mmCIF file of C-alpha atoms in Angstrom:
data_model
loop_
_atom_site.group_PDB
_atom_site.id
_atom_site.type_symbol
_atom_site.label_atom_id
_atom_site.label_comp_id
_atom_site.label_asym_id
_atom_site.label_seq_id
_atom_site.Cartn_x
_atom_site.Cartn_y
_atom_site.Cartn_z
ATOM 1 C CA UNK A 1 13.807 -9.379 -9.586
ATOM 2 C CA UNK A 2 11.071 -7.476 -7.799
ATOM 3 C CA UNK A 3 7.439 -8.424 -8.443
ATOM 4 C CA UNK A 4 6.701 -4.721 -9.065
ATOM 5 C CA UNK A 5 9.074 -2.404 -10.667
ATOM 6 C CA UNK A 6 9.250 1.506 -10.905
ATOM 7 C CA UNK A 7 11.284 4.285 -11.452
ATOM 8 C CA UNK A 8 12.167 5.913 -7.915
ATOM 9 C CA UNK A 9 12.876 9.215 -9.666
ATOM 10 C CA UNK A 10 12.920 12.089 -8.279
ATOM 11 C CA UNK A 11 11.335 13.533 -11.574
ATOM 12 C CA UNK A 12 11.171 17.318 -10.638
ATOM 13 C CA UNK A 13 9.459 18.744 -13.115
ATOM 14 C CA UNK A 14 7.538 22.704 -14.272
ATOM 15 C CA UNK A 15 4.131 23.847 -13.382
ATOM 16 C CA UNK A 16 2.077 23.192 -16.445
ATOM 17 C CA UNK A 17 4.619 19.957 -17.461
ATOM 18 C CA UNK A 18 3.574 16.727 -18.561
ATOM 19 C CA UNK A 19 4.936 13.505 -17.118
ATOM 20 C CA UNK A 20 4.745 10.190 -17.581
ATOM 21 C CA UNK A 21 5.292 7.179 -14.992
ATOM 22 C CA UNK A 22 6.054 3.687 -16.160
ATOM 23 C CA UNK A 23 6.044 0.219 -14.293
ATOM 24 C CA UNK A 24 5.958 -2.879 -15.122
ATOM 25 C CA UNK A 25 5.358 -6.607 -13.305
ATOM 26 C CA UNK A 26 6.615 -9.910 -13.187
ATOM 27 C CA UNK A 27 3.570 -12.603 -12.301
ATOM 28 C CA UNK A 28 1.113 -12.874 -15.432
ATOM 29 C CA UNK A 29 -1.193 -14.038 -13.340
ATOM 30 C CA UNK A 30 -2.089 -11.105 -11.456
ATOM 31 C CA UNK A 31 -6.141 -10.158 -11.445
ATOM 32 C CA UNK A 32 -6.080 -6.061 -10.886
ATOM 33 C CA UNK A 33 -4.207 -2.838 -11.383
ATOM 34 C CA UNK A 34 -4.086 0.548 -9.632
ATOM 35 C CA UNK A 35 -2.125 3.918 -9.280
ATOM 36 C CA UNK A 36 -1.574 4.750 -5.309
ATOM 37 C CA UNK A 37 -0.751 8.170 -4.292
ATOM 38 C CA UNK A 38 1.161 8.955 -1.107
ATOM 39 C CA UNK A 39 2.255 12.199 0.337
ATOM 40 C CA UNK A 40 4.764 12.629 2.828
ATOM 41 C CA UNK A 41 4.170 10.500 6.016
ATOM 42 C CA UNK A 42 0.617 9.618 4.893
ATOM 43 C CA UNK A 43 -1.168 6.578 4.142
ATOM 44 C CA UNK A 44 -1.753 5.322 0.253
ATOM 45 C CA UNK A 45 -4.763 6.585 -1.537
ATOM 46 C CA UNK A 46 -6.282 5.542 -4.372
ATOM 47 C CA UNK A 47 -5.913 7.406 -7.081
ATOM 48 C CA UNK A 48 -7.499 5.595 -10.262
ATOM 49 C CA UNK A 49 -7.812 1.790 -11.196
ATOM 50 C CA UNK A 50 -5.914 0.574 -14.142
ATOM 51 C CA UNK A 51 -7.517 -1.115 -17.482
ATOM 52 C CA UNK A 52 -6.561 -2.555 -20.998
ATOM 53 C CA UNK A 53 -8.498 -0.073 -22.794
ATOM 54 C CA UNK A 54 -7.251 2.764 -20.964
ATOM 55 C CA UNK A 55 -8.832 5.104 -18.285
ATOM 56 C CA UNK A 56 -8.739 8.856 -18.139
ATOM 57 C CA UNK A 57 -9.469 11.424 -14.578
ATOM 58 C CA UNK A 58 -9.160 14.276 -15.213
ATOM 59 C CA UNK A 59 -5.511 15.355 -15.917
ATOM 60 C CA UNK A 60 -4.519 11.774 -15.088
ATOM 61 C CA UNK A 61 -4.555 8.921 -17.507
ATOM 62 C CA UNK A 62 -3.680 5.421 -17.121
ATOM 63 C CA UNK A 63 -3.032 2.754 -19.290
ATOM 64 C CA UNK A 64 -1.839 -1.265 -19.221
ATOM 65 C CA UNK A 65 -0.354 -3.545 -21.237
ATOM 66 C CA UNK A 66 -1.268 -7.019 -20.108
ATOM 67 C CA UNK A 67 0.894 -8.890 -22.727
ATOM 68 C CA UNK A 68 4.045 -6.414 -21.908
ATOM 69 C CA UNK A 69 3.180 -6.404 -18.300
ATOM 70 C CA UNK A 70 3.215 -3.098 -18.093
ATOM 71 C CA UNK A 71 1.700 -0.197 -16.807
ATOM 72 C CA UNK A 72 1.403 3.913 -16.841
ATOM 73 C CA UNK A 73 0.277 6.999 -15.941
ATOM 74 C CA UNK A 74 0.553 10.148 -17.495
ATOM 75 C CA UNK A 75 -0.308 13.347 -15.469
ATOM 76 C CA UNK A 76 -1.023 16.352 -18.009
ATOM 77 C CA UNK A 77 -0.461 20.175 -16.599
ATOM 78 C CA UNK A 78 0.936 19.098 -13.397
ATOM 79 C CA UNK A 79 0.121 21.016 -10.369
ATOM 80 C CA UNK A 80 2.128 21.774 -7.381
ATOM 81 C CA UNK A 81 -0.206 19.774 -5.483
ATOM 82 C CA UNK A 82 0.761 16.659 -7.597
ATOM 83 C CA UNK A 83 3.606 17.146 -5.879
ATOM 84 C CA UNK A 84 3.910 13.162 -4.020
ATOM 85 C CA UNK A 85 5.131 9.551 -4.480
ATOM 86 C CA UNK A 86 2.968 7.703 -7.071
ATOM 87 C CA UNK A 87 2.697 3.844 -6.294
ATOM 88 C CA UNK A 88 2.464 0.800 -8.952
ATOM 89 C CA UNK A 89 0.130 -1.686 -7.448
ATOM 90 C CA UNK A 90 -0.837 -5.302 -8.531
ATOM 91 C CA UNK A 91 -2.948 -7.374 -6.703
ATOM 92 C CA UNK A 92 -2.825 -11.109 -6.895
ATOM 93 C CA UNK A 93 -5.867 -12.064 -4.850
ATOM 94 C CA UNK A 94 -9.124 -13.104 -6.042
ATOM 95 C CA UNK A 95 -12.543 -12.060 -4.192
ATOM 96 C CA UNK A 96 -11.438 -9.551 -1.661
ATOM 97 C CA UNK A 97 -8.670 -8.809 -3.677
ATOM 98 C CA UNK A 98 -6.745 -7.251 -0.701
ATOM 99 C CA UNK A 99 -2.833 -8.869 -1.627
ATOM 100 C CA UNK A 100 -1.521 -5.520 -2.803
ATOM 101 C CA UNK A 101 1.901 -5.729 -4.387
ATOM 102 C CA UNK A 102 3.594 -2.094 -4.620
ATOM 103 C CA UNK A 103 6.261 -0.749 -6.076
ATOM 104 C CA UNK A 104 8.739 1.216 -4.465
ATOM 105 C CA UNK A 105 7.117 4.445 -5.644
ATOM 106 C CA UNK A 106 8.113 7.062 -8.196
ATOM 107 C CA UNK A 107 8.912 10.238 -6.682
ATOM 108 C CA UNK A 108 7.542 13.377 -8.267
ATOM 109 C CA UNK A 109 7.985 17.171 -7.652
ATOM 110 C CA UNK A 110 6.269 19.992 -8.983
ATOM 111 C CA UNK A 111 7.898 23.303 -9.140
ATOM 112 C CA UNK A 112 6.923 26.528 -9.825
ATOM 113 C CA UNK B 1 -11.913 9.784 6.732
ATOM 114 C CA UNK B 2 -11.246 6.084 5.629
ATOM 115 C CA UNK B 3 -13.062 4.416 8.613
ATOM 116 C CA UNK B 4 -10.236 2.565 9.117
ATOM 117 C CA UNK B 5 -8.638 3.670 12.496
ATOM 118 C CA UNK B 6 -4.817 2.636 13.369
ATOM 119 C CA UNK B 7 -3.012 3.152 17.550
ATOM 120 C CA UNK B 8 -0.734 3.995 18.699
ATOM 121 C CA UNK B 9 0.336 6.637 15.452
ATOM 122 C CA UNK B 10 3.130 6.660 16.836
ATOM 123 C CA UNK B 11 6.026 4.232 19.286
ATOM 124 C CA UNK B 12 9.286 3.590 20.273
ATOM 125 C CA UNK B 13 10.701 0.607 21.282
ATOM 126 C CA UNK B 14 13.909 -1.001 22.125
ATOM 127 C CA UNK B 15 15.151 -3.959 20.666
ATOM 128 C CA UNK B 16 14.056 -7.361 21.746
ATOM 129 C CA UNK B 17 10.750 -6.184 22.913
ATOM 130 C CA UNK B 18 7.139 -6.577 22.023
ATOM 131 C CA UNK B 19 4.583 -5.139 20.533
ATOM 132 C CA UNK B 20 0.797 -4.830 19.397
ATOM 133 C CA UNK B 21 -0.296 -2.539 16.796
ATOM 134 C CA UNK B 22 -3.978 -2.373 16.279
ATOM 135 C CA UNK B 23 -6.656 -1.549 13.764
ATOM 136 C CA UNK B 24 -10.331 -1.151 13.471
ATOM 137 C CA UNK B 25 -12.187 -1.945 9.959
ATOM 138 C CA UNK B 26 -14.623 0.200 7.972
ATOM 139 C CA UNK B 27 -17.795 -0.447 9.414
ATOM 140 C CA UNK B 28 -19.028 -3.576 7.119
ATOM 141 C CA UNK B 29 -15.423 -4.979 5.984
ATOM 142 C CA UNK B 30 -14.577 -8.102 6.617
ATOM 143 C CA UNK B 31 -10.965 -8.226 5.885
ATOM 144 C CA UNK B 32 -8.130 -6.721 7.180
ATOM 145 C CA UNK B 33 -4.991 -6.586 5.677
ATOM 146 C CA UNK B 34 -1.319 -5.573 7.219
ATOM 147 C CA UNK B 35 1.295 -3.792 5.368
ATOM 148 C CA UNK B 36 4.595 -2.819 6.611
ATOM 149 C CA UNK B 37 6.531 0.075 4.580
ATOM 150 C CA UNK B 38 10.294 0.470 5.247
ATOM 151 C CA UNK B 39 11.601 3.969 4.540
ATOM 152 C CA UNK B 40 12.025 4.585 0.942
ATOM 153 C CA UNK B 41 10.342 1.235 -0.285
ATOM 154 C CA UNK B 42 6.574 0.676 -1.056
ATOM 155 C CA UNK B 43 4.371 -1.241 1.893
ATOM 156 C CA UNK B 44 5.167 -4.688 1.815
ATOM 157 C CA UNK B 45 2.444 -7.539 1.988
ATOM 158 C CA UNK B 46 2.610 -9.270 5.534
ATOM 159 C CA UNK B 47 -0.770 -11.151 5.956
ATOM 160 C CA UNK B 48 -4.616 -10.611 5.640
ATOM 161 C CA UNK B 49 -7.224 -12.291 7.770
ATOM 162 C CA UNK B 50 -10.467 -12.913 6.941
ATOM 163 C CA UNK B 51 -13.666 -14.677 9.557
ATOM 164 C CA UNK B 52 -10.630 -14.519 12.311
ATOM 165 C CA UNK B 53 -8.237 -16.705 10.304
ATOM 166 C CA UNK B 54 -4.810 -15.715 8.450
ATOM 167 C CA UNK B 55 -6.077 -16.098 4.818
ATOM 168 C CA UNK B 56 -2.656 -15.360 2.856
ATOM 169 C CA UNK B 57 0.745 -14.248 4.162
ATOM 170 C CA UNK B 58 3.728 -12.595 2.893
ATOM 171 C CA UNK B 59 7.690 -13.027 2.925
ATOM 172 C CA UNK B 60 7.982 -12.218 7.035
ATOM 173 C CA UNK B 61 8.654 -14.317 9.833
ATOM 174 C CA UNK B 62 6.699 -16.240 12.300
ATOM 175 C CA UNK B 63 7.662 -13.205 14.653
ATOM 176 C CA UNK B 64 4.950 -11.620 12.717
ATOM 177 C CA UNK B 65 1.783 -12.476 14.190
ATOM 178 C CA UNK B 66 -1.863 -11.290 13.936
ATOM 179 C CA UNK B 67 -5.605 -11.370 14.874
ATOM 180 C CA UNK B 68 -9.144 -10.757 14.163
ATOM 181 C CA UNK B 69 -11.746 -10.396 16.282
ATOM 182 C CA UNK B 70 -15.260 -11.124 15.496
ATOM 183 C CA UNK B 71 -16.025 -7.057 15.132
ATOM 184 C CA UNK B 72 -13.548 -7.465 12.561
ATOM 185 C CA UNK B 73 -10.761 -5.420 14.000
ATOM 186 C CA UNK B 74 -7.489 -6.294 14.006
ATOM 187 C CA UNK B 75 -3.841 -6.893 16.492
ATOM 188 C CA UNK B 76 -0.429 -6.868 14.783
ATOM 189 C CA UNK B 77 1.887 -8.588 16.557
ATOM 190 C CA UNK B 78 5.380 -8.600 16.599
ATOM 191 C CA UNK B 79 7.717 -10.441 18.924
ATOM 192 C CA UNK B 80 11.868 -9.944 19.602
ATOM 193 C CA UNK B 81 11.768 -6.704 17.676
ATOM 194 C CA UNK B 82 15.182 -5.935 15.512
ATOM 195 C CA UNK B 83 16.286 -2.528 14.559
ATOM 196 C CA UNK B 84 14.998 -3.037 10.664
ATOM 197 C CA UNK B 85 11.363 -3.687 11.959
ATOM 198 C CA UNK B 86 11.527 0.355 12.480
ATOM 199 C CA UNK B 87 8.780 1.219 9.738
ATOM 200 C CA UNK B 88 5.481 2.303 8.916
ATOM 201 C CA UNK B 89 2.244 -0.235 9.584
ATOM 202 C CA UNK B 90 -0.192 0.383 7.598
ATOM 203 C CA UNK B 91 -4.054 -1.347 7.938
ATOM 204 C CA UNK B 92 -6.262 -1.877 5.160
ATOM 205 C CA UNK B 93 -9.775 -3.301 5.084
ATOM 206 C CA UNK B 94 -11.837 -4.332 2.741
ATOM 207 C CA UNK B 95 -14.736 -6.407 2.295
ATOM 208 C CA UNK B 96 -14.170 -10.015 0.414
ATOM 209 C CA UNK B 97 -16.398 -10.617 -3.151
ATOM 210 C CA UNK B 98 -15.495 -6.636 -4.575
ATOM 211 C CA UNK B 99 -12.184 -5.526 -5.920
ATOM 212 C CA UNK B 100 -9.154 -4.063 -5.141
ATOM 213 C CA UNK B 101 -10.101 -0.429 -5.543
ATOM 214 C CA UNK B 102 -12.262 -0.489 -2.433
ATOM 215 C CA UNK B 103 -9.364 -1.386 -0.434
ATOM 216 C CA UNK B 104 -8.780 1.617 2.865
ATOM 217 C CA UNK B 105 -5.792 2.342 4.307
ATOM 218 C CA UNK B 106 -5.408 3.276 7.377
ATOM 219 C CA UNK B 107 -3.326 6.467 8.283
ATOM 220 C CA UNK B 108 -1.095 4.052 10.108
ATOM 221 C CA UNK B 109 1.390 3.374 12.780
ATOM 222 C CA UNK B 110 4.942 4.062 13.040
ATOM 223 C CA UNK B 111 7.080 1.835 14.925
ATOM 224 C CA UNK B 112 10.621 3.111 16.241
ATOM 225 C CA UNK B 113 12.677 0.115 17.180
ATOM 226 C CA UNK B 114 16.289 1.657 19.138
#
């Protein structure tokens, strides 16, 4: 079973559309949570840090479920430029926290 | 626009050969981290160094090799290349005591093994 796991999609989806990405993980003991975005033959960036209570950006909201070990995001009135691969990420390490575990990515498309 | 600077962007090499990949830290990071990411998968984990010593490694083989200099910049190393080490190598820095989300990738380098 893979540490990280995620829908690949593709989800192709309307301008305007609402979707919703879910992933969950296997080791309990892992310290942090994130959303990565990636675009075609780019590096992973950021896109927002994951918490318990729930964090909102924008159009994007993300939440976790520590005791399901399980994560989301929901993107509200998509945009063509959403349009990329959205990465689950845990990390495991403590201090400089930089033993990133990703999933294989979700796929998403935005259509007009 | 990360700081974090990857070369060659882009390689080809034939099988059996070696080769260094190298990366240069945001300026004030003292970890780097190297990720490889197979086409279609997410970057995998392959080792992080921190004060010029491997601090943590993933699920790769001793083939796999790596250094840090004390400017903080970084060599990937990889010896007897195979066909499946064709991927993307990504370089991340970050600097040890904050958390994950100030983590930089680099834009990376992709390896053609033939």
């Amino acid at each position: 079973r893979k540490e990280v796991e995620q829908d690949p999609g593709p989800f192709n989806v309307p301008e305007g559309a609402t979707v919703a990405f879910n992933c969950t993980y296997s080791n309990s003991a892992s310290q942090s949570f994130f959303w990565y975005r990636q675009d075609c033959r780019k590096e992973p960036k950021l896109l927002m840090s994951v918490y318990s209570s729930g964090n909102e950006d924008g159009r994007f909201t993300a939440q976790l479920n520590r005791a399901s070990q399980y994560i989301s995001l929901l993107i509200r009135d998509s945009k063509l430029s959403d349009s990329a691969t959205y990465l689950c990420v845990v990390n495991r390490g403590t201090g400089g926290g930089n033993k990133l575990t990703f999933g294989t990515g979700t796929q998403l498309k935005v259509e007009l | 626009e990360t700081g974090v600077t990857q070369s060659p962007t882009h390689l080809i090499k034939t099988r059996g050969q070696q080769v260094t990949l190298r990366c240069s830290s945001q300026s004030g990071h003292n970890t780097v981290s190297w990720y490889q990411q197979a086409l279609g998968q997410g970057p995998q984990f392959i080792f992080q160094y921190y004060r010029e010593e491997e601090n943590g490694r993933g699920n790769f083989p001793p083939r796999f090799s790596g250094l840090q200099f004390p400017n903080y910049s970084s060599e990937l190393n990889v010896n007897a290349l195979e066909l499946d080490d064709s991927a993307l190598y990504l370089c991340a820095s970050s600097l040890v005591g904050t958390s994950g989300n100030t983590i930089y990738f680099g834009e990376g380098s992709w390896l053609t093994v033939v």
